[in-house]
PDB file of C-alpha atoms in Angstrom:
ATOM      1  CA  MET A   1       8.339  12.151  31.815  1.00  0.00           C
ATOM      2  CA  GLY A   2       5.488  14.500  30.485  1.00  0.00           C
ATOM      3  CA  PRO A   3       2.367  15.761  32.245  1.00  0.00           C
ATOM      4  CA  PRO A   4      -0.275  13.229  33.043  1.00  0.00           C
ATOM      5  CA  GLN A   5      -2.525  12.504  30.010  1.00  0.00           C
ATOM      6  CA  ALA A   6      -6.080  13.530  30.202  1.00  0.00           C
ATOM      7  CA  PRO A   7      -8.281  10.162  30.549  1.00  0.00           C
ATOM      8  CA  LEU A   8     -10.187   9.015  27.469  1.00  0.00           C
ATOM      9  CA  LYS A   9     -14.110  10.199  27.759  1.00  0.00           C
ATOM     10  CA  ARG A  10     -17.268   8.806  26.929  1.00  0.00           C
ATOM     11  CA  SER A  11     -18.427  10.888  23.948  1.00  0.00           C
ATOM     12  CA  ILE A  12     -22.342  11.674  24.180  1.00  0.00           C
ATOM     13  CA  PHE A  13     -21.889  15.344  22.830  1.00  0.00           C
ATOM     14  CA  LEU A  14     -22.154  14.817  19.282  1.00  0.00           C
ATOM     15  CA  ALA A  15     -25.055  13.266  17.618  1.00  0.00           C
ATOM     16  CA  ASN A  16     -22.513  11.480  15.317  1.00  0.00           C
ATOM     17  CA  ILE A  17     -20.677   9.810  18.064  1.00  0.00           C
ATOM     18  CA  HIS A  18     -22.335   6.761  19.532  1.00  0.00           C
ATOM     19  CA  PRO A  19     -22.597   6.906  23.520  1.00  0.00           C
ATOM     20  CA  THR A  20     -20.324   4.006  23.665  1.00  0.00           C
ATOM     21  CA  ALA A  21     -17.396   5.369  21.814  1.00  0.00           C
ATOM     22  CA  LEU A  22     -14.207   6.645  23.958  1.00  0.00           C
ATOM     23  CA  VAL A  23     -12.714   9.577  22.366  1.00  0.00           C
ATOM     24  CA  ASP A  24      -9.575  11.195  23.711  1.00  0.00           C
ATOM     25  CA  PRO A  25      -9.912  15.132  24.282  1.00  0.00           C
ATOM     26  CA  LYS A  26      -6.739  15.363  22.018  1.00  0.00           C
ATOM     27  CA  ALA A  27      -8.662  14.136  19.055  1.00  0.00           C
ATOM     28  CA  THR A  28     -10.208  16.158  16.249  1.00  0.00           C
ATOM     29  CA  LEU A  29     -13.350  15.171  14.606  1.00  0.00           C
ATOM     30  CA  ALA A  30     -14.973  16.624  11.504  1.00  0.00           C
ATOM     31  CA  ASP A  31     -18.599  17.613  12.307  1.00  0.00           C
ATOM     32  CA  ASP A  32     -20.051  14.920   9.895  1.00  0.00           C
ATOM     33  CA  ALA A  33     -17.613  12.214  11.017  1.00  0.00           C
ATOM     34  CA  LYS A  34     -19.777   9.042  12.240  1.00  0.00           C
ATOM     35  CA  ILE A  35     -18.316   7.124  14.844  1.00  0.00           C
ATOM     36  CA  GLY A  36     -19.933   3.757  15.602  1.00  0.00           C
ATOM     37  CA  PRO A  37     -20.206   1.851  18.677  1.00  0.00           C
ATOM     38  CA  TRP A  38     -17.504   0.707  20.952  1.00  0.00           C
ATOM     39  CA  CYS A  39     -14.847   2.601  18.939  1.00  0.00           C
ATOM     40  CA  ARG A  40     -11.774   3.964  21.007  1.00  0.00           C
ATOM     41  CA  ILE A  41      -9.951   7.024  19.628  1.00  0.00           C
ATOM     42  CA  GLU A  42      -6.748   7.768  21.597  1.00  0.00           C
ATOM     43  CA  GLY A  43      -4.226  10.454  21.150  1.00  0.00           C
ATOM     44  CA  ASP A  44      -3.633  13.111  18.523  1.00  0.00           C
ATOM     45  CA  VAL A  45      -5.907  11.401  16.103  1.00  0.00           C
ATOM     46  CA  ARG A  46      -7.673  13.642  13.145  1.00  0.00           C
ATOM     47  CA  ILE A  47     -10.423  12.402  11.394  1.00  0.00           C
ATOM     48  CA  GLY A  48     -11.912  14.075   8.078  1.00  0.00           C
ATOM     49  CA  SER A  49     -15.223  15.033   6.814  1.00  0.00           C
ATOM     50  CA  GLY A  50     -17.642  11.855   5.721  1.00  0.00           C
ATOM     51  CA  THR A  51     -15.428   9.197   7.357  1.00  0.00           C
ATOM     52  CA  ARG A  52     -17.235   6.527   9.002  1.00  0.00           C
ATOM     53  CA  LEU A  53     -15.809   4.100  11.647  1.00  0.00           C
ATOM     54  CA  ILE A  54     -18.567   1.382  11.655  1.00  0.00           C
ATOM     55  CA  SER A  55     -17.824  -0.372  15.109  1.00  0.00           C
ATOM     56  CA  ASN A  56     -15.323  -1.448  17.068  1.00  0.00           C
ATOM     57  CA  VAL A  57     -12.585   0.686  15.543  1.00  0.00           C
ATOM     58  CA  HIS A  58      -9.245   1.554  17.515  1.00  0.00           C
ATOM     59  CA  LEU A  59      -7.230   4.372  16.440  1.00  0.00           C
ATOM     60  CA  GLU A  60      -4.243   5.567  18.344  1.00  0.00           C
ATOM     61  CA  GLY A  61      -2.134   8.778  17.258  1.00  0.00           C
ATOM     62  CA  PRO A  62      -0.376  10.241  15.704  1.00  0.00           C
ATOM     63  CA  LEU A  63      -2.867   9.493  13.262  1.00  0.00           C
ATOM     64  CA  ARG A  64      -4.277  11.530  10.296  1.00  0.00           C
ATOM     65  CA  VAL A  65      -7.430   9.976   8.604  1.00  0.00           C
ATOM     66  CA  GLY A  66      -8.684  12.058   5.550  1.00  0.00           C
ATOM     67  CA  ASP A  67     -12.393  12.434   4.072  1.00  0.00           C
ATOM     68  CA  ASN A  68     -14.855  10.046   3.272  1.00  0.00           C
ATOM     69  CA  ASN A  69     -13.215   6.884   4.204  1.00  0.00           C
ATOM     70  CA  THR A  70     -15.079   3.642   5.532  1.00  0.00           C
ATOM     71  CA  ILE A  71     -13.747   1.714   8.395  1.00  0.00           C
ATOM     72  CA  TYR A  72     -15.138  -1.737   9.148  1.00  0.00           C
ATOM     73  CA  PRO A  73     -14.919  -3.460  12.824  1.00  0.00           C
ATOM     74  CA  ASN A  74     -11.923  -4.343  14.157  1.00  0.00           C
ATOM     75  CA  VAL A  75      -9.517  -2.270  11.994  1.00  0.00           C
ATOM     76  CA  CYS A  76      -6.501  -0.978  14.267  1.00  0.00           C
ATOM     77  CA  LEU A  77      -4.751   2.122  13.089  1.00  0.00           C
ATOM     78  CA  GLY A  78      -1.440   3.623  14.513  1.00  0.00           C
ATOM     79  CA  PHE A  79      -0.325   0.897  16.993  1.00  0.00           C
ATOM     80  CA  ALA A  80       3.554   0.708  17.598  1.00  0.00           C
ATOM     81  CA  ALA A  81       5.456  -1.212  15.218  1.00  0.00           C
ATOM     82  CA  GLN A  82       6.336  -5.069  15.470  1.00  0.00           C
ATOM     83  CA  ASP A  83      10.059  -4.096  15.860  1.00  0.00           C
ATOM     84  CA  ARG A  84      11.750  -5.346  19.052  1.00  0.00           C
ATOM     85  CA  LYS A  85      14.521  -2.432  18.675  1.00  0.00           C
ATOM     86  CA  TYR A  86      11.612  -0.036  18.586  1.00  0.00           C
ATOM     87  CA  ASP A  87      10.441   1.527  21.822  1.00  0.00           C
ATOM     88  CA  PRO A  88       6.466   0.849  21.663  1.00  0.00           C
ATOM     89  CA  THR A  89       5.699   4.245  23.789  1.00  0.00           C
ATOM     90  CA  THR A  90       7.434   6.374  21.420  1.00  0.00           C
ATOM     91  CA  PRO A  91       4.569   8.364  19.177  1.00  0.00           C
ATOM     92  CA  GLY A  92       6.881   8.676  16.350  1.00  0.00           C
ATOM     93  CA  ALA A  93       5.653   9.779  12.927  1.00  0.00           C
ATOM     94  CA  GLY A  94       2.523   7.884  13.037  1.00  0.00           C
ATOM     95  CA  VAL A  95       0.126   6.916  10.113  1.00  0.00           C
ATOM     96  CA  THR A  96      -1.472   8.860   7.540  1.00  0.00           C
ATOM     97  CA  VAL A  97      -4.616   7.941   5.432  1.00  0.00           C
ATOM     98  CA  GLY A  98      -5.915   9.718   2.599  1.00  0.00           C
ATOM     99  CA  ASP A  99      -9.317  10.055   1.116  1.00  0.00           C
ATOM    100  CA  ASP A 100     -12.136   7.679  -0.147  1.00  0.00           C
ATOM    101  CA  ASN A 101     -10.155   4.350   1.336  1.00  0.00           C
ATOM    102  CA  ILE A 102     -12.215   1.110   2.079  1.00  0.00           C
ATOM    103  CA  LEU A 103     -10.743  -0.465   5.032  1.00  0.00           C
ATOM    104  CA  ARG A 104     -12.442  -4.065   5.750  1.00  0.00           C
ATOM    105  CA  GLU A 105     -12.681  -6.095   8.702  1.00  0.00           C
ATOM    106  CA  GLY A 106      -9.277  -6.506  10.846  1.00  0.00           C
ATOM    107  CA  VAL A 107      -7.116  -4.203   8.853  1.00  0.00           C
ATOM    108  CA  THR A 108      -4.051  -3.145  10.542  1.00  0.00           C
ATOM    109  CA  ILE A 109      -1.694  -0.376   9.836  1.00  0.00           C
ATOM    110  CA  HIS A 110       1.125   0.118  12.235  1.00  0.00           C
ATOM    111  CA  ARG A 111       3.164   3.347  12.689  1.00  0.00           C
ATOM    112  CA  ALA A 112       6.405   4.412  11.564  1.00  0.00           C
ATOM    113  CA  THR A 113       9.895   4.137  13.309  1.00  0.00           C
ATOM    114  CA  GLY A 114      11.426   6.495  10.965  1.00  0.00           C
ATOM    115  CA  ASP A 115      10.948  10.476  10.106  1.00  0.00           C
ATOM    116  CA  HIS A 116       8.057   9.547   7.556  1.00  0.00           C
ATOM    117  CA  PRO A 117       4.656   8.513   8.646  1.00  0.00           C
ATOM    118  CA  THR A 118       3.600   5.198   7.635  1.00  0.00           C
ATOM    119  CA  ALA A 119       1.285   6.218   4.421  1.00  0.00           C
ATOM    120  CA  LEU A 120      -1.818   4.983   2.700  1.00  0.00           C
ATOM    121  CA  GLY A 121      -3.024   6.985  -0.226  1.00  0.00           C
ATOM    122  CA  SER A 122      -6.706   7.297  -1.747  1.00  0.00           C
ATOM    123  CA  ASP A 123      -9.072   5.344  -3.333  1.00  0.00           C
ATOM    124  CA  ASN A 124      -7.543   2.003  -2.275  1.00  0.00           C
ATOM    125  CA  TYR A 125      -9.688  -0.857  -1.245  1.00  0.00           C
ATOM    126  CA  LEU A 126      -8.014  -3.160   1.685  1.00  0.00           C
ATOM    127  CA  MET A 127      -9.643  -6.562   2.298  1.00  0.00           C
ATOM    128  CA  VAL A 128     -10.091  -8.417   5.625  1.00  0.00           C
ATOM    129  CA  ASN A 129      -7.088  -8.741   7.632  1.00  0.00           C
ATOM    130  CA  SER A 130      -4.678  -7.134   5.384  1.00  0.00           C
ATOM    131  CA  HIS A 131      -1.582  -5.456   7.227  1.00  0.00           C
ATOM    132  CA  LEU A 132       0.650  -2.669   6.383  1.00  0.00           C
ATOM    133  CA  GLY A 133       3.590  -3.003   8.494  1.00  0.00           C
ATOM    134  CA  HIS A 134       5.926   0.089   9.830  1.00  0.00           C
ATOM    135  CA  ASP A 135       7.082   2.478   7.469  1.00  0.00           C
ATOM    136  CA  VAL A 136       5.158   1.090   4.518  1.00  0.00           C
ATOM    137  CA  ILE A 137       4.010   3.295   1.765  1.00  0.00           C
ATOM    138  CA  VAL A 138       0.931   2.477  -0.172  1.00  0.00           C
ATOM    139  CA  GLY A 139      -0.181   4.640  -3.106  1.00  0.00           C
ATOM    140  CA  ASP A 140      -3.457   5.416  -4.981  1.00  0.00           C
ATOM    141  CA  ARG A 141      -6.267   2.966  -6.262  1.00  0.00           C
ATOM    142  CA  CYS A 142      -4.539  -0.247  -4.770  1.00  0.00           C
ATOM    143  CA  ASN A 143      -6.617  -3.161  -4.369  1.00  0.00           C
ATOM    144  CA  LEU A 144      -4.956  -5.413  -1.239  1.00  0.00           C
ATOM    145  CA  ALA A 145      -6.771  -8.808  -1.207  1.00  0.00           C
ATOM    146  CA  ASN A 146      -7.627 -10.634   1.958  1.00  0.00           C
ATOM    147  CA  GLY A 147      -4.627 -11.531   4.053  1.00  0.00           C
ATOM    148  CA  VAL A 148      -2.089  -9.487   2.342  1.00  0.00           C
ATOM    149  CA  LEU A 149       0.870  -8.876   4.700  1.00  0.00           C
ATOM    150  CA  LEU A 150       2.990  -5.957   3.762  1.00  0.00           C
ATOM    151  CA  GLY A 151       6.439  -5.958   5.753  1.00  0.00           C
ATOM    152  CA  GLY A 152       8.269  -2.954   7.001  1.00  0.00           C
ATOM    153  CA  HIS A 153       9.279  -0.281   4.512  1.00  0.00           C
ATOM    154  CA  VAL A 154       7.479  -1.743   1.334  1.00  0.00           C
ATOM    155  CA  ILE A 155       6.551   0.833  -1.138  1.00  0.00           C
ATOM    156  CA  VAL A 156       3.530  -0.293  -3.187  1.00  0.00           C
ATOM    157  CA  GLN A 157       2.840   2.574  -6.025  1.00  0.00           C
ATOM    158  CA  ASP A 158      -0.175   3.520  -7.562  1.00  0.00           C
ATOM    159  CA  ASP A 159      -2.895   0.778  -9.407  1.00  0.00           C
ATOM    160  CA  VAL A 160      -1.363  -2.405  -8.048  1.00  0.00           C
ATOM    161  CA  THR A 161      -3.602  -5.264  -7.463  1.00  0.00           C
ATOM    162  CA  ILE A 162      -2.112  -8.214  -4.845  1.00  0.00           C
ATOM    163  CA  GLY A 163      -3.594 -11.295  -4.502  1.00  0.00           C
ATOM    164  CA  GLY A 164      -5.089 -13.082  -1.092  1.00  0.00           C
ATOM    165  CA  GLY A 165      -2.637 -14.231   1.228  1.00  0.00           C
ATOM    166  CA  THR A 166       0.544 -12.771  -0.325  1.00  0.00           C
ATOM    167  CA  ALA A 167       3.454 -11.265   1.675  1.00  0.00           C
ATOM    168  CA  VAL A 168       5.814  -9.003   0.489  1.00  0.00           C
ATOM    169  CA  HIS A 169       9.321  -8.914   2.108  1.00  0.00           C
ATOM    170  CA  GLN A 170      10.536  -5.819   3.983  1.00  0.00           C
ATOM    171  CA  ASN A 171      12.146  -3.406   1.926  1.00  0.00           C
ATOM    172  CA  CYS A 172      10.840  -4.419  -1.261  1.00  0.00           C
ATOM    173  CA  ARG A 173       8.892  -2.424  -4.041  1.00  0.00           C
ATOM    174  CA  ILE A 174       5.709  -3.272  -5.973  1.00  0.00           C
ATOM    175  CA  GLY A 175       5.863  -0.919  -9.003  1.00  0.00           C
ATOM    176  CA  ARG A 176       3.052   1.066 -10.655  1.00  0.00           C
ATOM    177  CA  ARG A 177      -0.012  -0.868 -12.316  1.00  0.00           C
ATOM    178  CA  SER A 178       1.503  -4.186 -11.570  1.00  0.00           C
ATOM    179  CA  MET A 179      -0.369  -7.305 -10.508  1.00  0.00           C
ATOM    180  CA  VAL A 180       0.653  -9.922  -7.987  1.00  0.00           C
ATOM    181  CA  ALA A 181      -0.983 -13.225  -7.696  1.00  0.00           C
ATOM    182  CA  GLY A 182      -2.164 -14.592  -4.392  1.00  0.00           C
ATOM    183  CA  VAL A 183      -0.831 -16.999  -1.740  1.00  0.00           C
ATOM    184  CA  ILE A 184       3.239 -16.348  -2.691  1.00  0.00           C
ATOM    185  CA  ALA A 185       6.173 -14.397  -0.946  1.00  0.00           C
ATOM    186  CA  VAL A 186       7.492 -11.583  -3.003  1.00  0.00           C
ATOM    187  CA  ILE A 187      11.339 -11.211  -1.876  1.00  0.00           C
ATOM    188  CA  GLN A 188      12.288  -8.854  -4.606  1.00  0.00           C
ATOM    189  CA  ASP A 189      11.198  -5.856  -6.334  1.00  0.00           C
ATOM    190  CA  VAL A 190       8.197  -6.392  -8.942  1.00  0.00           C
ATOM    191  CA  LEU A 191       8.976  -4.073 -11.957  1.00  0.00           C
ATOM    192  CA  PRO A 192       5.849  -1.711 -12.989  1.00  0.00           C
ATOM    193  CA  PHE A 193       3.211  -2.759 -15.577  1.00  0.00           C
ATOM    194  CA  CYS A 194       3.954  -6.354 -14.767  1.00  0.00           C
ATOM    195  CA  VAL A 195       2.335  -9.756 -13.586  1.00  0.00           C
ATOM    196  CA  VAL A 196       4.144 -11.681 -10.870  1.00  0.00           C
ATOM    197  CA  PHE A 197       2.836 -15.791 -10.674  1.00  0.00           C
ATOM    198  CA  HIS A 198       2.555 -17.970  -8.178  1.00  0.00           C
ATOM    199  CA  THR A 199       6.195 -19.030  -8.985  1.00  0.00           C
ATOM    200  CA  ARG A 200       7.275 -15.360  -7.929  1.00  0.00           C
ATOM    201  CA  GLU A 201       8.394 -15.139 -11.758  1.00  0.00           C
ATOM    202  CA  ILE A 202       7.433 -12.067 -13.807  1.00  0.00           C
ATOM    203  CA  ILE A 203       5.384 -13.569 -16.275  1.00  0.00           C
ATOM    204  CA  GLY A 204       4.975 -10.738 -18.724  1.00  0.00           C
ATOM    205  CA  LEU A 205       2.981  -7.218 -18.875  1.00  0.00           C
ATOM    206  CA  ASN A 206      -0.313  -6.808 -16.910  1.00  0.00           C
ATOM    207  CA  LEU A 207      -1.913  -6.192 -20.237  1.00  0.00           C
ATOM    208  CA  ILE A 208      -5.622  -6.071 -18.950  1.00  0.00           C
ATOM    209  CA  GLY A 209      -4.328  -3.115 -16.559  1.00  0.00           C
ATOM    210  CA  LEU A 210      -2.848  -1.146 -19.166  1.00  0.00           C
ATOM    211  CA  ARG A 211      -5.658  -1.901 -21.343  1.00  0.00           C
ATOM    212  CA  ARG A 212      -8.040  -0.677 -18.944  1.00  0.00           C
ATOM    213  CA  ALA A 213      -5.876   2.461 -18.050  1.00  0.00           C
ATOM    214  CA  GLY A 214      -6.192   3.153 -21.770  1.00  0.00           C
ATOM    215  CA  MET A 215      -2.443   2.541 -22.140  1.00  0.00           C
ATOM    216  CA  ARG A 216      -2.806   0.397 -25.193  1.00  0.00           C
ATOM    217  CA  ASP A 217      -0.121   2.298 -27.143  1.00  0.00           C
ATOM    218  CA  GLU A 218       2.628   1.634 -24.541  1.00  0.00           C
ATOM    219  CA  ILE A 219       2.364  -2.280 -24.584  1.00  0.00           C
ATOM    220  CA  ARG A 220       4.720  -2.614 -27.492  1.00  0.00           C
ATOM    221  CA  PRO A 221       7.409  -0.383 -26.334  1.00  0.00           C
ATOM    222  CA  LEU A 222       7.019  -1.822 -22.682  1.00  0.00           C
ATOM    223  CA  LYS A 223       7.315  -5.377 -24.225  1.00  0.00           C
ATOM    224  CA  GLN A 224      10.638  -4.392 -25.587  1.00  0.00           C
ATOM    225  CA  ALA A 225      11.992  -3.007 -22.313  1.00  0.00           C
ATOM    226  CA  LEU A 226      10.582  -5.915 -20.747  1.00  0.00           C
ATOM    227  CA  GLU A 227      12.806  -7.807 -22.968  1.00  0.00           C
ATOM    228  CA  TYR A 228      15.945  -5.923 -22.252  1.00  0.00           C
ATOM    229  CA  ALA A 229      15.329  -6.324 -18.303  1.00  0.00           C
ATOM    230  CA  GLY A 230      14.573  -9.902 -18.319  1.00  0.00           C
ATOM    231  CA  SER A 231      15.150 -12.277 -20.953  1.00  0.00           C
ATOM    232  CA  SER A 232      18.115 -10.620 -23.153  1.00  0.00           C
ATOM    233  CA  GLY A 233      20.963 -11.773 -20.599  1.00  0.00           C
ATOM    234  CA  LEU A 234      21.957  -7.921 -19.967  1.00  0.00           C
ATOM    235  CA  SER A 235      22.790  -6.889 -16.382  1.00  0.00           C
ATOM    236  CA  ASN A 236      20.621  -4.526 -14.782  1.00  0.00           C
ATOM    237  CA  LYS A 237      22.879  -1.665 -15.520  1.00  0.00           C
ATOM    238  CA  ALA A 238      23.276  -2.485 -19.409  1.00  0.00           C
ATOM    239  CA  ALA A 239      19.450  -2.985 -19.729  1.00  0.00           C
ATOM    240  CA  VAL A 240      18.794   0.186 -18.173  1.00  0.00           C
ATOM    241  CA  GLU A 241      21.242   1.972 -20.632  1.00  0.00           C
ATOM    242  CA  ARG A 242      19.560   0.254 -23.405  1.00  0.00           C
ATOM    243  CA  ILE A 243      16.108   1.272 -22.502  1.00  0.00           C
ATOM    244  CA  ARG A 244      17.320   4.798 -22.352  1.00  0.00           C
ATOM    245  CA  ALA A 245      18.783   4.680 -25.410  1.00  0.00           C
ATOM    246  CA  GLU A 246      16.334   3.232 -27.649  1.00  0.00           C
ATOM    247  CA  LEU A 247      12.864   3.890 -25.908  1.00  0.00           C
ATOM    248  CA  ALA A 248      13.188   7.537 -24.423  1.00  0.00           C
ATOM    249  CA  ASP A 249      10.139   8.598 -26.442  1.00  0.00           C
ATOM    250  CA  HIS A 250       7.935   6.461 -23.621  1.00  0.00           C
ATOM    251  CA  PRO A 251       7.832   7.601 -20.079  1.00  0.00           C
ATOM    252  CA  THR A 252       6.556   4.445 -19.146  1.00  0.00           C
ATOM    253  CA  CYS A 253       9.831   2.665 -20.231  1.00  0.00           C
ATOM    254  CA  LEU A 254      11.845   5.547 -18.647  1.00  0.00           C
ATOM    255  CA  GLU A 255       9.974   5.022 -15.556  1.00  0.00           C
ATOM    256  CA  MET A 256      10.701   1.024 -15.580  1.00  0.00           C
ATOM    257  CA  ALA A 257      14.241   2.015 -16.088  1.00  0.00           C
ATOM    258  CA  ASP A 258      14.463   4.210 -13.186  1.00  0.00           C
ATOM    259  CA  PHE A 259      12.799   1.405 -11.240  1.00  0.00           C
ATOM    260  CA  ILE A 260      15.309  -1.142 -12.074  1.00  0.00           C
ATOM    261  CA  GLU A 261      18.221   1.448 -11.333  1.00  0.00           C
ATOM    262  CA  SER A 262      16.814   2.057  -7.942  1.00  0.00           C
ATOM    263  CA  THR A 263      16.474  -1.459  -6.799  1.00  0.00           C
ATOM    264  CA  LYS A 264      17.880  -2.514  -3.579  1.00  0.00           C
ATOM    265  CA  ARG A 265      16.391  -6.075  -3.213  1.00  0.00           C
ATOM    266  CA  GLY A 266      17.168  -6.967  -6.849  1.00  0.00           C
ATOM    267  CA  ILE A 267      14.370  -7.712  -9.407  1.00  0.00           C
ATOM    268  CA  SER A 268      11.962 -10.706  -9.399  1.00  0.00           C
ATOM    269  CA  PRO A 269      13.227 -13.342 -11.942  1.00  0.00           C
ATOM    270  CA  PHE A 270      11.634 -13.731 -15.243  1.00  0.00           C
ATOM    271  CA  ASN A 271       9.882 -16.656 -16.493  1.00  0.00           C
ATOM    272  CA  LYS A 272      11.729 -17.203 -19.866  1.00  0.00           C
ATOM    273  CA  SER A 273       8.585 -18.592 -21.606  1.00  0.00           C
ATOM    274  CA  PRO A 274       5.687 -16.575 -20.291  1.00  0.00           C
ATOM    275  CA  ARG A 275       2.469 -18.335 -20.409  1.00  0.00           C
ATOM    276  CA  SER A 276       0.238 -14.829 -20.132  1.00  0.00           C
ATOM    277  CA  ALA A 277      -1.273 -13.285 -23.027  1.00  0.00           C
ATOM    278  CA  ALA A 278       1.990 -11.010 -22.834  1.00  0.00           C
ATOM    279  CA  ASP A 279       2.635 -12.205 -26.297  1.00  0.00           C
ATOM    280  CA  SER A 280      -0.227 -10.192 -27.927  1.00  0.00           C
ATOM    281  CA  ASP A 281      -1.281  -6.772 -27.871  1.00  0.00           C
TER     282      ASP A 281
END
């Protein structure tokens, strides 16, 4: 057992820290970070420039929070994993949060059980009561609507949108620039650039997202890659080989092939007669 920890202290020594906030002496705060009423910062926590904790936020280290984040009331970051096998007193690798994120009321992000921290990238919008379980990795510019639940070890790549009330099973991956409908359970990997409907089926490409990203020229080859991956009857291995052989000039198609090849949970099933706008460029 290590030496006794210094008690939390009521922080009144900086103008940007509300008198009712409790800040651990081990914490490091940027001079212009703003800590609102009734916040509690415990352990090895670092908070970057311009980050604002509005009120009633509870942070537990090891935790790194970058610059210009806005954190709303009742957010809890860095608490122990919800895992019976994990000792809740073990600090572990903790949590990292990038820059320019908005975390709305009640967001929870639990610390890692492995060697790498649970990680949220930059410029993400996490809406009310969304949850990132232990060892989750979320990229940049993602939107998680109210009540999205990410189980342990889930990976969400960049530019993903997930609708409200959707739960993602442990160890699943959500590919880049995909869109997942609300109030469903995702139990297998979602391919990059695709849309998953309420039946948990991939119904086609995320055309709106691709167009907004200036990727219109990639739509036609991606449709061909998706055909090989989903409705051609090919095995995953055969689909990957065909994509790499015929669509090697398109990095997005090779990205899809790499994603398929590395799946551990399998790929979400395909709707054989997509009803989305996937049939038009």
